Short mmCIF file of N, CA, C and O in Angstrom, two decimals:
data_model
loop_
_atom_site.label_atom_id
_atom_site.label_comp_id
_atom_site.label_asym_id
_atom_site.label_seq_id
_atom_site.Cartn_x
_atom_site.Cartn_y
_atom_site.Cartn_z
N TYR V 1 16.42 138.34 -68.96
CA TYR V 1 15.32 137.41 -68.85
C TYR V 1 14.62 137.32 -70.19
O TYR V 1 14.82 138.15 -71.05
N ARG V 2 13.80 136.29 -70.36
CA ARG V 2 13.09 136.10 -71.61
C ARG V 2 11.62 136.46 -71.43
O ARG V 2 11.00 136.11 -70.45
N TYR V 3 11.09 137.20 -72.42
CA TYR V 3 9.69 137.59 -72.40
C TYR V 3 9.16 137.48 -73.81
O TYR V 3 9.67 138.14 -74.73
N LYS V 4 8.18 136.61 -74.01
CA LYS V 4 7.59 136.36 -75.33
C LYS V 4 8.65 136.00 -76.37
O LYS V 4 8.66 136.51 -77.49
N GLY V 5 9.61 135.19 -75.94
CA GLY V 5 10.63 134.70 -76.85
C GLY V 5 11.78 135.66 -77.11
O GLY V 5 12.68 135.36 -77.87
N LYS V 6 11.75 136.83 -76.50
CA LYS V 6 12.83 137.80 -76.70
C LYS V 6 13.61 137.99 -75.41
O LYS V 6 13.07 137.87 -74.32
N CYS V 7 14.88 138.32 -75.54
CA CYS V 7 15.71 138.62 -74.38
C CYS V 7 15.48 140.06 -73.95
O CYS V 7 15.49 140.97 -74.79
N ARG V 8 15.26 140.26 -72.69
CA ARG V 8 15.04 141.61 -72.15
C ARG V 8 16.05 141.85 -71.03
O ARG V 8 16.64 140.92 -70.49
N LEU V 9 16.22 143.11 -70.66
CA LEU V 9 17.16 143.47 -69.60
C LEU V 9 16.40 143.97 -68.38
O LEU V 9 15.35 144.59 -68.51
N ARG V 10 16.99 143.73 -67.22
CA ARG V 10 16.41 144.20 -65.98
C ARG V 10 17.55 144.72 -65.11
O ARG V 10 18.67 144.27 -65.23
N VAL V 11 17.25 145.66 -64.21
CA VAL V 11 18.26 146.24 -63.33
C VAL V 11 18.50 145.28 -62.17
O VAL V 11 17.55 144.76 -61.58
N HIS V 12 19.75 145.07 -61.83
CA HIS V 12 20.10 144.17 -60.73
C HIS V 12 19.64 144.78 -59.40
O HIS V 12 19.73 146.00 -59.20
N PRO V 13 19.15 143.96 -58.47
CA PRO V 13 18.68 144.48 -57.17
C PRO V 13 19.75 145.25 -56.39
O PRO V 13 19.42 146.21 -55.67
N LYS V 14 21.02 144.88 -56.54
CA LYS V 14 22.08 145.63 -55.85
C LYS V 14 22.16 147.06 -56.38
O LYS V 14 22.39 148.00 -55.61
N SER V 15 21.98 147.22 -57.69
CA SER V 15 22.01 148.57 -58.28
C SER V 15 20.82 149.39 -57.80
O SER V 15 20.95 150.59 -57.55
N VAL V 16 19.67 148.73 -57.64
CA VAL V 16 18.49 149.42 -57.14
C VAL V 16 18.73 149.87 -55.70
O VAL V 16 18.41 151.01 -55.33
N ASN V 17 19.31 149.00 -54.89
CA ASN V 17 19.60 149.36 -53.50
C ASN V 17 20.60 150.51 -53.41
O ASN V 17 20.45 151.41 -52.58
N LYS V 18 21.62 150.50 -54.27
CA LYS V 18 22.59 151.60 -54.30
C LYS V 18 21.91 152.91 -54.67
O LYS V 18 22.19 153.96 -54.08
N MET V 19 21.00 152.84 -55.66
CA MET V 19 20.29 154.04 -56.09
C MET V 19 19.43 154.58 -54.95
O MET V 19 19.43 155.78 -54.66
N LYS V 20 18.71 153.70 -54.26
CA LYS V 20 17.86 154.13 -53.15
C LYS V 20 18.69 154.72 -52.02
O LYS V 20 18.30 155.72 -51.41
N ASN V 21 19.84 154.12 -51.73
CA ASN V 21 20.71 154.67 -50.68
C ASN V 21 21.22 156.05 -51.04
O ASN V 21 21.32 156.93 -50.19
N LYS V 22 21.54 156.24 -52.31
CA LYS V 22 22.02 157.55 -52.76
C LYS V 22 20.91 158.60 -52.64
O LYS V 22 21.14 159.72 -52.19
N ILE V 23 19.69 158.23 -53.04
CA ILE V 23 18.56 159.15 -52.92
C ILE V 23 18.27 159.43 -51.45
O ILE V 23 17.99 160.57 -51.06
N ARG V 24 18.38 158.40 -50.62
CA ARG V 24 18.19 158.56 -49.17
C ARG V 24 19.19 159.58 -48.62
O ARG V 24 18.84 160.43 -47.80
N GLU V 25 20.42 159.49 -49.08
CA GLU V 25 21.47 160.39 -48.64
C GLU V 25 21.17 161.84 -49.06
O GLU V 25 21.43 162.77 -48.31
N MET V 26 20.60 162.01 -50.26
CA MET V 26 20.31 163.36 -50.76
C MET V 26 19.04 163.95 -50.17
O MET V 26 18.85 165.16 -50.22
N THR V 27 18.16 163.10 -49.65
CA THR V 27 16.90 163.59 -49.09
C THR V 27 16.87 163.42 -47.58
O THR V 27 15.80 163.19 -47.00
N VAL V 28 18.02 163.53 -46.95
CA VAL V 28 18.07 163.43 -45.49
C VAL V 28 17.29 164.61 -44.90
O VAL V 28 17.27 165.71 -45.47
N ARG V 29 16.60 164.37 -43.79
CA ARG V 29 15.70 165.39 -43.25
C ARG V 29 16.40 166.45 -42.42
O ARG V 29 15.77 167.38 -41.93
N GLY V 30 17.70 166.33 -42.24
CA GLY V 30 18.44 167.37 -41.54
C GLY V 30 18.67 168.56 -42.46
O GLY V 30 18.19 168.61 -43.58
N ASN V 31 19.44 169.50 -42.02
CA ASN V 31 19.72 170.68 -42.83
C ASN V 31 21.00 170.50 -43.64
O ASN V 31 21.85 171.38 -43.70
N ARG V 32 21.14 169.36 -44.27
CA ARG V 32 22.36 169.07 -45.01
C ARG V 32 22.47 169.88 -46.29
O ARG V 32 23.53 170.38 -46.63
N TYR V 33 21.37 169.97 -47.04
CA TYR V 33 21.37 170.70 -48.31
C TYR V 33 20.27 171.76 -48.30
O TYR V 33 19.24 171.58 -47.67
N SER V 34 20.48 172.82 -49.07
CA SER V 34 19.39 173.76 -49.31
C SER V 34 18.44 173.12 -50.32
O SER V 34 18.80 172.15 -51.00
N ASN V 35 17.25 173.66 -50.45
CA ASN V 35 16.28 173.08 -51.39
C ASN V 35 16.79 173.14 -52.82
O ASN V 35 16.62 172.18 -53.58
N GLU V 36 17.40 174.24 -53.20
CA GLU V 36 17.91 174.38 -54.57
C GLU V 36 19.03 173.38 -54.84
O GLU V 36 19.09 172.76 -55.91
N GLU V 37 19.92 173.23 -53.87
CA GLU V 37 21.03 172.29 -54.04
C GLU V 37 20.50 170.85 -54.10
O GLU V 37 20.97 170.04 -54.90
N ARG V 38 19.49 170.55 -53.28
CA ARG V 38 18.87 169.22 -53.29
C ARG V 38 18.24 168.93 -54.65
O ARG V 38 18.43 167.85 -55.22
N LYS V 39 17.50 169.91 -55.20
CA LYS V 39 16.89 169.73 -56.52
C LYS V 39 17.94 169.46 -57.58
O LYS V 39 17.79 168.58 -58.42
N LYS V 40 19.01 170.24 -57.53
CA LYS V 40 20.07 170.12 -58.52
C LYS V 40 20.74 168.75 -58.44
O LYS V 40 20.92 168.07 -59.46
N LYS V 41 21.09 168.32 -57.23
CA LYS V 41 21.76 167.04 -57.05
C LYS V 41 20.84 165.88 -57.46
O LYS V 41 21.28 164.94 -58.12
N LEU V 42 19.58 165.95 -57.07
CA LEU V 42 18.63 164.90 -57.44
C LEU V 42 18.45 164.83 -58.96
O LEU V 42 18.43 163.73 -59.53
N THR V 43 18.32 165.98 -59.59
CA THR V 43 18.14 166.02 -61.04
C THR V 43 19.34 165.41 -61.75
O THR V 43 19.18 164.59 -62.67
N GLU V 44 20.54 165.78 -61.33
CA GLU V 44 21.75 165.23 -61.95
C GLU V 44 21.82 163.72 -61.76
O GLU V 44 22.12 162.98 -62.70
N TYR V 45 21.54 163.27 -60.55
CA TYR V 45 21.64 161.84 -60.26
C TYR V 45 20.60 161.04 -61.03
O TYR V 45 20.91 160.00 -61.61
N VAL V 46 19.36 161.53 -61.03
CA VAL V 46 18.28 160.83 -61.73
C VAL V 46 18.58 160.74 -63.22
O VAL V 46 18.44 159.68 -63.84
N ARG V 47 19.02 161.84 -63.80
CA ARG V 47 19.32 161.85 -65.24
C ARG V 47 20.43 160.84 -65.56
O ARG V 47 20.32 160.05 -66.48
N GLY V 48 21.48 160.85 -64.76
CA GLY V 48 22.60 159.93 -65.00
C GLY V 48 22.21 158.48 -64.81
O GLY V 48 22.57 157.63 -65.62
N TRP V 49 21.48 158.18 -63.74
CA TRP V 49 21.10 156.80 -63.45
C TRP V 49 20.18 156.25 -64.53
O TRP V 49 20.36 155.12 -65.00
N VAL V 50 19.19 157.02 -64.91
CA VAL V 50 18.24 156.56 -65.92
C VAL V 50 18.93 156.40 -67.27
O VAL V 50 18.68 155.42 -67.99
N ASN V 51 19.82 157.31 -67.62
CA ASN V 51 20.53 157.18 -68.89
C ASN V 51 21.44 155.95 -68.90
O ASN V 51 21.58 155.29 -69.92
N TYR V 52 22.03 155.63 -67.76
CA TYR V 52 22.92 154.47 -67.68
C TYR V 52 22.14 153.17 -67.88
O TYR V 52 22.57 152.26 -68.57
N PHE V 53 20.96 153.08 -67.26
CA PHE V 53 20.15 151.86 -67.32
C PHE V 53 19.01 151.98 -68.33
O PHE V 53 18.01 151.27 -68.22
N ARG V 54 19.12 152.83 -69.31
CA ARG V 54 18.01 153.12 -70.21
C ARG V 54 17.52 151.92 -71.02
O ARG V 54 16.39 151.89 -71.46
N LEU V 55 18.35 150.93 -71.23
CA LEU V 55 17.95 149.77 -72.04
C LEU V 55 17.13 148.75 -71.24
O LEU V 55 16.51 147.87 -71.81
N ALA V 56 17.12 148.87 -69.93
CA ALA V 56 16.42 147.91 -69.07
C ALA V 56 14.92 148.24 -69.02
O ALA V 56 14.50 149.38 -69.19
N ASP V 57 14.13 147.20 -68.76
CA ASP V 57 12.69 147.37 -68.53
C ASP V 57 12.50 147.66 -67.05
O ASP V 57 12.66 146.77 -66.22
N MET V 58 12.14 148.88 -66.73
CA MET V 58 12.05 149.24 -65.31
C MET V 58 10.94 150.23 -65.01
O MET V 58 11.02 150.99 -64.06
N LYS V 59 9.89 150.21 -65.79
CA LYS V 59 8.81 151.17 -65.61
C LYS V 59 8.17 151.03 -64.23
O LYS V 59 7.98 152.02 -63.52
N ASP V 60 7.81 149.81 -63.83
CA ASP V 60 7.17 149.59 -62.53
C ASP V 60 8.11 149.95 -61.38
O ASP V 60 7.69 150.55 -60.39
N LEU V 61 9.38 149.57 -61.52
CA LEU V 61 10.37 149.89 -60.50
C LEU V 61 10.48 151.40 -60.31
O LEU V 61 10.47 151.90 -59.18
N LEU V 62 10.55 152.14 -61.42
CA LEU V 62 10.69 153.59 -61.33
C LEU V 62 9.43 154.25 -60.80
O LEU V 62 9.50 155.26 -60.10
N GLN V 63 8.29 153.68 -61.10
CA GLN V 63 7.04 154.24 -60.59
C GLN V 63 6.99 154.13 -59.06
O GLN V 63 6.67 155.10 -58.37
N LYS V 64 7.35 152.97 -58.52
CA LYS V 64 7.37 152.78 -57.07
C LYS V 64 8.45 153.63 -56.42
O LYS V 64 8.23 154.21 -55.35
N THR V 65 9.61 153.70 -57.05
CA THR V 65 10.70 154.49 -56.50
C THR V 65 10.36 155.98 -56.53
O THR V 65 10.71 156.71 -55.60
N ASP V 66 9.64 156.42 -57.57
CA ASP V 66 9.19 157.81 -57.65
C ASP V 66 8.26 158.16 -56.48
O ASP V 66 8.41 159.22 -55.87
N GLU V 67 7.31 157.29 -56.20
CA GLU V 67 6.39 157.53 -55.09
C GLU V 67 7.15 157.64 -53.78
O GLU V 67 6.89 158.52 -52.97
N TRP V 68 8.10 156.74 -53.58
CA TRP V 68 8.92 156.74 -52.37
C TRP V 68 9.76 158.02 -52.27
O TRP V 68 9.83 158.64 -51.21
N MET V 69 10.36 158.43 -53.40
CA MET V 69 11.20 159.63 -53.40
C MET V 69 10.37 160.88 -53.13
O MET V 69 10.79 161.76 -52.37
N ARG V 70 9.18 160.96 -53.74
CA ARG V 70 8.32 162.11 -53.49
C ARG V 70 7.91 162.18 -52.02
O ARG V 70 7.85 163.26 -51.44
N ARG V 71 7.65 161.04 -51.41
CA ARG V 71 7.29 161.03 -49.99
C ARG V 71 8.46 161.50 -49.14
O ARG V 71 8.28 162.21 -48.16
N ARG V 72 9.66 161.12 -49.50
CA ARG V 72 10.85 161.59 -48.78
C ARG V 72 11.01 163.11 -48.92
O ARG V 72 11.35 163.80 -47.97
N ILE V 73 10.73 163.62 -50.12
CA ILE V 73 10.83 165.07 -50.33
C ILE V 73 9.77 165.79 -49.49
O ILE V 73 10.04 166.83 -48.88
N ARG V 74 8.56 165.25 -49.45
CA ARG V 74 7.51 165.84 -48.62
C ARG V 74 7.89 165.81 -47.14
O ARG V 74 7.59 166.73 -46.39
N ALA V 75 8.56 164.74 -46.72
CA ALA V 75 9.01 164.65 -45.33
C ALA V 75 10.04 165.74 -45.04
O ALA V 75 10.03 166.33 -43.94
N VAL V 76 10.91 166.03 -46.00
CA VAL V 76 11.89 167.11 -45.83
C VAL V 76 11.16 168.45 -45.70
O VAL V 76 11.49 169.26 -44.82
N ILE V 77 10.17 168.67 -46.55
CA ILE V 77 9.40 169.91 -46.50
C ILE V 77 8.69 170.03 -45.17
O ILE V 77 8.70 171.09 -44.54
N TRP V 78 8.06 168.95 -44.70
CA TRP V 78 7.36 168.96 -43.42
C TRP V 78 8.32 169.29 -42.28
O TRP V 78 8.00 170.03 -41.37
N LYS V 79 9.50 168.72 -42.34
CA LYS V 79 10.50 168.95 -41.30
C LYS V 79 10.96 170.42 -41.32
O LYS V 79 11.25 170.99 -40.26
N GLN V 80 10.99 171.04 -42.51
CA GLN V 80 11.38 172.44 -42.59
C GLN V 80 10.31 173.36 -42.00
O GLN V 80 10.64 174.42 -41.49
N TRP V 81 9.06 172.94 -42.07
CA TRP V 81 7.98 173.71 -41.46
C TRP V 81 7.88 173.29 -40.00
O TRP V 81 6.95 172.61 -39.60
N LYS V 82 8.83 173.69 -39.19
CA LYS V 82 8.99 173.17 -37.85
C LYS V 82 7.81 173.46 -36.93
O LYS V 82 7.40 172.61 -36.16
N ARG V 83 7.31 174.66 -37.00
CA ARG V 83 6.27 175.08 -36.05
C ARG V 83 4.89 174.99 -36.68
O ARG V 83 4.73 175.09 -37.88
N VAL V 84 3.89 174.84 -35.82
CA VAL V 84 2.51 174.75 -36.28
C VAL V 84 2.12 176.04 -37.01
O VAL V 84 1.45 176.01 -38.04
N ARG V 85 2.58 177.15 -36.51
CA ARG V 85 2.28 178.45 -37.14
C ARG V 85 2.82 178.50 -38.57
O ARG V 85 2.14 179.00 -39.48
N THR V 86 4.02 177.99 -38.77
CA THR V 86 4.61 177.96 -40.10
C THR V 86 3.81 177.03 -41.00
O THR V 86 3.57 177.34 -42.17
N ARG V 87 3.38 175.90 -40.47
CA ARG V 87 2.58 174.96 -41.26
C ARG V 87 1.27 175.61 -41.71
O ARG V 87 0.86 175.45 -42.85
N TYR V 88 0.62 176.32 -40.79
CA TYR V 88 -0.60 177.04 -41.14
C TYR V 88 -0.34 178.01 -42.30
O TYR V 88 -1.07 178.05 -43.28
N ARG V 89 0.71 178.82 -42.14
CA ARG V 89 1.02 179.85 -43.14
C ARG V 89 1.32 179.22 -44.51
O ARG V 89 0.80 179.67 -45.53
N MET V 90 2.13 178.17 -44.52
CA MET V 90 2.51 177.55 -45.79
C MET V 90 1.34 176.84 -46.44
O MET V 90 1.19 176.88 -47.66
N LEU V 91 0.49 176.21 -45.66
CA LEU V 91 -0.69 175.54 -46.22
C LEU V 91 -1.69 176.55 -46.76
O LEU V 91 -2.36 176.29 -47.76
N ARG V 92 -1.79 177.71 -46.12
CA ARG V 92 -2.66 178.77 -46.65
C ARG V 92 -2.14 179.26 -48.00
O ARG V 92 -2.91 179.56 -48.90
N LYS V 93 -0.81 179.35 -48.12
CA LYS V 93 -0.22 179.76 -49.40
C LYS V 93 -0.56 178.76 -50.51
O LYS V 93 -0.62 179.13 -51.68
N LEU V 94 -0.76 177.51 -50.13
CA LEU V 94 -1.08 176.47 -51.11
C LEU V 94 -2.58 176.40 -51.38
O LEU V 94 -3.04 175.49 -52.10
N HIS V 95 -3.35 177.33 -50.82
CA HIS V 95 -4.80 177.45 -51.04
C HIS V 95 -5.57 176.19 -50.63
O HIS V 95 -6.36 175.65 -51.41
N VAL V 96 -5.31 175.74 -49.42
CA VAL V 96 -6.02 174.59 -48.87
C VAL V 96 -7.19 175.11 -48.04
O VAL V 96 -7.13 176.20 -47.47
N GLU V 97 -8.29 174.33 -47.99
CA GLU V 97 -9.45 174.73 -47.20
C GLU V 97 -9.05 174.85 -45.73
O GLU V 97 -8.19 174.12 -45.25
N GLU V 98 -9.73 175.73 -45.01
CA GLU V 98 -9.36 176.03 -43.62
C GLU V 98 -9.47 174.81 -42.71
O GLU V 98 -8.61 174.58 -41.87
N TRP V 99 -10.53 174.01 -42.87
CA TRP V 99 -10.68 172.83 -42.02
C TRP V 99 -9.56 171.83 -42.28
O TRP V 99 -9.08 171.17 -41.36
N ARG V 100 -9.13 171.75 -43.52
CA ARG V 100 -8.05 170.83 -43.89
C ARG V 100 -6.71 171.33 -43.35
O ARG V 100 -5.87 170.54 -42.94
N ILE V 101 -6.53 172.66 -43.34
CA ILE V 101 -5.30 173.24 -42.80
C ILE V 101 -5.17 172.88 -41.33
O ILE V 101 -4.11 172.47 -40.87
N ARG V 102 -6.27 173.06 -40.57
CA ARG V 102 -6.24 172.72 -39.15
C ARG V 102 -5.92 171.25 -38.93
O ARG V 102 -5.15 170.90 -38.05
N GLU V 103 -6.50 170.42 -39.76
CA GLU V 103 -6.28 168.98 -39.64
C GLU V 103 -4.82 168.61 -39.92
O GLU V 103 -4.22 167.82 -39.18
N ILE V 104 -4.25 169.17 -40.96
CA ILE V 104 -2.88 168.81 -41.35
C ILE V 104 -1.85 169.48 -40.44
O ILE V 104 -0.91 168.83 -39.98
N ALA V 105 -2.02 170.77 -40.19
CA ALA V 105 -1.01 171.52 -39.43
C ALA V 105 -0.88 171.03 -38.00
O ALA V 105 0.22 171.08 -37.42
N ASN V 106 -1.97 170.56 -37.41
CA ASN V 106 -1.92 170.09 -36.03
C ASN V 106 -1.62 168.60 -35.92
O ASN V 106 -1.78 168.02 -34.85
N CYS V 107 -1.20 168.00 -36.98
CA CYS V 107 -0.88 166.57 -36.99
C CYS V 107 0.30 166.31 -36.06
O CYS V 107 1.35 166.95 -36.17
N ARG V 108 0.12 165.39 -35.15
CA ARG V 108 1.20 165.04 -34.22
C ARG V 108 1.83 163.70 -34.54
O ARG V 108 2.51 163.12 -33.71
N LYS V 109 1.58 163.23 -35.72
CA LYS V 109 2.18 161.97 -36.15
C LYS V 109 3.64 162.21 -36.50
O LYS V 109 4.10 163.34 -36.56
N GLY V 110 4.36 161.17 -36.77
CA GLY V 110 5.76 161.30 -37.14
C GLY V 110 5.91 161.95 -38.50
O GLY V 110 4.95 162.11 -39.26
N THR V 111 7.13 162.30 -38.83
CA THR V 111 7.42 162.99 -40.07
C THR V 111 7.03 162.14 -41.29
O THR V 111 6.45 162.65 -42.24
N TRP V 112 7.33 160.85 -41.25
CA TRP V 112 7.05 159.98 -42.39
C TRP V 112 5.54 159.87 -42.61
O TRP V 112 5.06 159.89 -43.74
N ARG V 113 4.78 159.75 -41.53
CA ARG V 113 3.33 159.63 -41.66
C ARG V 113 2.71 160.97 -42.08
O ARG V 113 1.76 161.01 -42.85
N ALA V 114 3.25 162.06 -41.56
CA ALA V 114 2.77 163.38 -41.95
C ALA V 114 3.02 163.64 -43.43
O ALA V 114 2.22 164.30 -44.11
N ALA V 115 4.12 163.10 -43.96
CA ALA V 115 4.42 163.25 -45.38
C ALA V 115 3.37 162.56 -46.23
O ALA V 115 3.03 163.02 -47.32
N ARG V 116 2.82 161.46 -45.73
CA ARG V 116 1.75 160.76 -46.44
C ARG V 116 0.49 161.63 -46.48
O ARG V 116 -0.17 161.72 -47.50
N ILE V 117 0.18 162.28 -45.37
CA ILE V 117 -0.98 163.17 -45.31
C ILE V 117 -0.76 164.37 -46.22
O ILE V 117 -1.67 164.85 -46.89
N LEU V 118 0.46 164.86 -46.27
CA LEU V 118 0.81 166.04 -47.07
C LEU V 118 0.72 165.76 -48.57
O LEU V 118 0.65 166.70 -49.37
N SER V 119 0.68 164.49 -48.96
CA SER V 119 0.63 164.16 -50.39
C SER V 119 -0.66 164.64 -51.06
O SER V 119 -0.70 164.79 -52.27
N THR V 120 -1.71 164.89 -50.28
CA THR V 120 -2.95 165.42 -50.86
C THR V 120 -2.80 166.89 -51.22
O THR V 120 -3.54 167.38 -52.07
N VAL V 121 -1.88 167.57 -50.57
CA VAL V 121 -1.68 169.01 -50.80
C VAL V 121 -0.52 169.25 -51.76
O VAL V 121 -0.65 169.99 -52.73
N ILE V 122 0.60 168.63 -51.48
CA ILE V 122 1.79 168.78 -52.34
C ILE V 122 1.79 167.59 -53.29
O ILE V 122 2.40 166.56 -53.01
N THR V 123 1.12 167.74 -54.39
CA THR V 123 0.98 166.65 -55.36
C THR V 123 2.25 166.51 -56.20
O THR V 123 3.14 167.36 -56.14
N LYS V 124 2.29 165.46 -57.00
CA LYS V 124 3.48 165.27 -57.84
C LYS V 124 3.60 166.36 -58.89
O LYS V 124 4.70 166.71 -59.29
N GLU V 125 2.47 166.92 -59.33
CA GLU V 125 2.52 168.03 -60.28
C GLU V 125 3.16 169.26 -59.65
O GLU V 125 3.95 169.95 -60.28
N ARG V 126 2.81 169.52 -58.39
CA ARG V 126 3.42 170.66 -57.68
C ARG V 126 4.91 170.46 -57.49
O ARG V 126 5.69 171.41 -57.63
N LEU V 127 5.31 169.25 -57.15
CA LEU V 127 6.73 168.98 -56.98
C LEU V 127 7.47 169.12 -58.32
O LEU V 127 8.58 169.62 -58.36
N ALA V 128 6.83 168.69 -59.39
CA ALA V 128 7.45 168.82 -60.72
C ALA V 128 7.60 170.29 -61.10
O ALA V 128 8.63 170.70 -61.63
N ARG V 129 6.54 171.09 -60.80
CA ARG V 129 6.64 172.54 -61.09
C ARG V 129 7.70 173.21 -60.24
O ARG V 129 8.32 174.18 -60.67
N ALA V 130 7.92 172.68 -59.03
CA ALA V 130 8.94 173.24 -58.15
C ALA V 130 10.35 172.88 -58.61
O ALA V 130 11.32 173.46 -58.13
N GLY V 131 10.45 171.90 -59.52
CA GLY V 131 11.76 171.56 -60.07
C GLY V 131 12.33 170.24 -59.59
O GLY V 131 13.47 169.92 -59.90
N TYR V 132 11.56 169.47 -58.84
CA TYR V 132 12.05 168.17 -58.41
C TYR V 132 11.91 167.17 -59.55
O TYR V 132 10.92 167.16 -60.26
N PRO V 133 12.91 166.29 -59.72
CA PRO V 133 12.90 165.37 -60.86
C PRO V 133 11.97 164.18 -60.63
O PRO V 133 11.58 163.88 -59.51
N SER V 134 11.65 163.52 -61.73
CA SER V 134 10.86 162.29 -61.69
C SER V 134 11.61 161.23 -62.47
O SER V 134 11.98 161.44 -63.63
N LEU V 135 11.84 160.10 -61.83
CA LEU V 135 12.55 159.00 -62.49
C LEU V 135 11.76 158.49 -63.70
O LEU V 135 12.33 158.27 -64.77
N LEU V 136 10.47 158.33 -63.51
CA LEU V 136 9.63 157.76 -64.57
C LEU V 136 9.55 158.68 -65.79
O LEU V 136 9.67 158.22 -66.92
N SER V 137 9.37 159.96 -65.58
CA SER V 137 9.28 160.88 -66.72
C SER V 137 10.61 160.96 -67.47
O SER V 137 10.63 161.03 -68.70
N GLN V 138 11.72 160.91 -66.72
CA GLN V 138 13.04 160.90 -67.36
C GLN V 138 13.22 159.62 -68.19
O GLN V 138 13.70 159.65 -69.31
N TYR V 139 12.78 158.50 -67.64
CA TYR V 139 12.87 157.21 -68.33
C TYR V 139 12.04 157.22 -69.60
O TYR V 139 12.49 156.77 -70.66
N GLN V 140 10.82 157.73 -69.52
CA GLN V 140 9.96 157.77 -70.69
C GLN V 140 10.52 158.67 -71.77
O GLN V 140 10.44 158.37 -72.95
N MET V 141 11.14 159.76 -71.35
CA MET V 141 11.75 160.68 -72.31
C MET V 141 12.95 160.00 -73.01
O MET V 141 13.11 160.11 -74.22
N VAL V 142 13.75 159.28 -72.25
CA VAL V 142 14.91 158.60 -72.81
C VAL V 142 14.47 157.47 -73.73
O VAL V 142 15.05 157.25 -74.79
N ARG V 143 13.44 156.72 -73.33
CA ARG V 143 12.97 155.58 -74.14
C ARG V 143 12.37 156.05 -75.46
O ARG V 143 12.43 155.34 -76.45
N GLU V 144 11.76 157.23 -75.48
CA GLU V 144 11.22 157.78 -76.73
C GLU V 144 12.32 158.04 -77.74
O GLU V 144 12.14 157.86 -78.92
N ASN V 145 13.47 158.49 -77.25
CA ASN V 145 14.57 158.89 -78.13
C ASN V 145 15.47 157.74 -78.54
O ASN V 145 16.46 157.96 -79.22
N LEU V 146 15.17 156.51 -78.12
CA LEU V 146 16.01 155.38 -78.53
C LEU V 146 15.79 155.00 -79.96
O LEU V 146 14.81 155.10 -80.57
#
């Protein structure tokens, strides 16, 4: 496409859909992968995909996809904390206030909605420290080195 008189590149929507389907497959909420294996596979895939499309302008796309992927990861974590007792224990480990723990742990909403609530506790910084990849940070790192 043209922007301010210059030709720019954009990722085709089919490629975006393929990428989302692949991430969906890796973040399935069943017991398909261990957490370490999931981190490793996601990191490899994100690095490869971003490096392949590094010349395209996709900052907004990656930002939205990152939010979606983090929510899927939180949904996996929520699903692993099957019982209310486990949720209490894990939220206490994350140093959450007691009233907030009761509110979150006793949530009877679906997994996807609970993952949205969990985003206040398991922030993107915590996920990054845990070793989960970020599409946007990988893209920014690759674009710096061009």
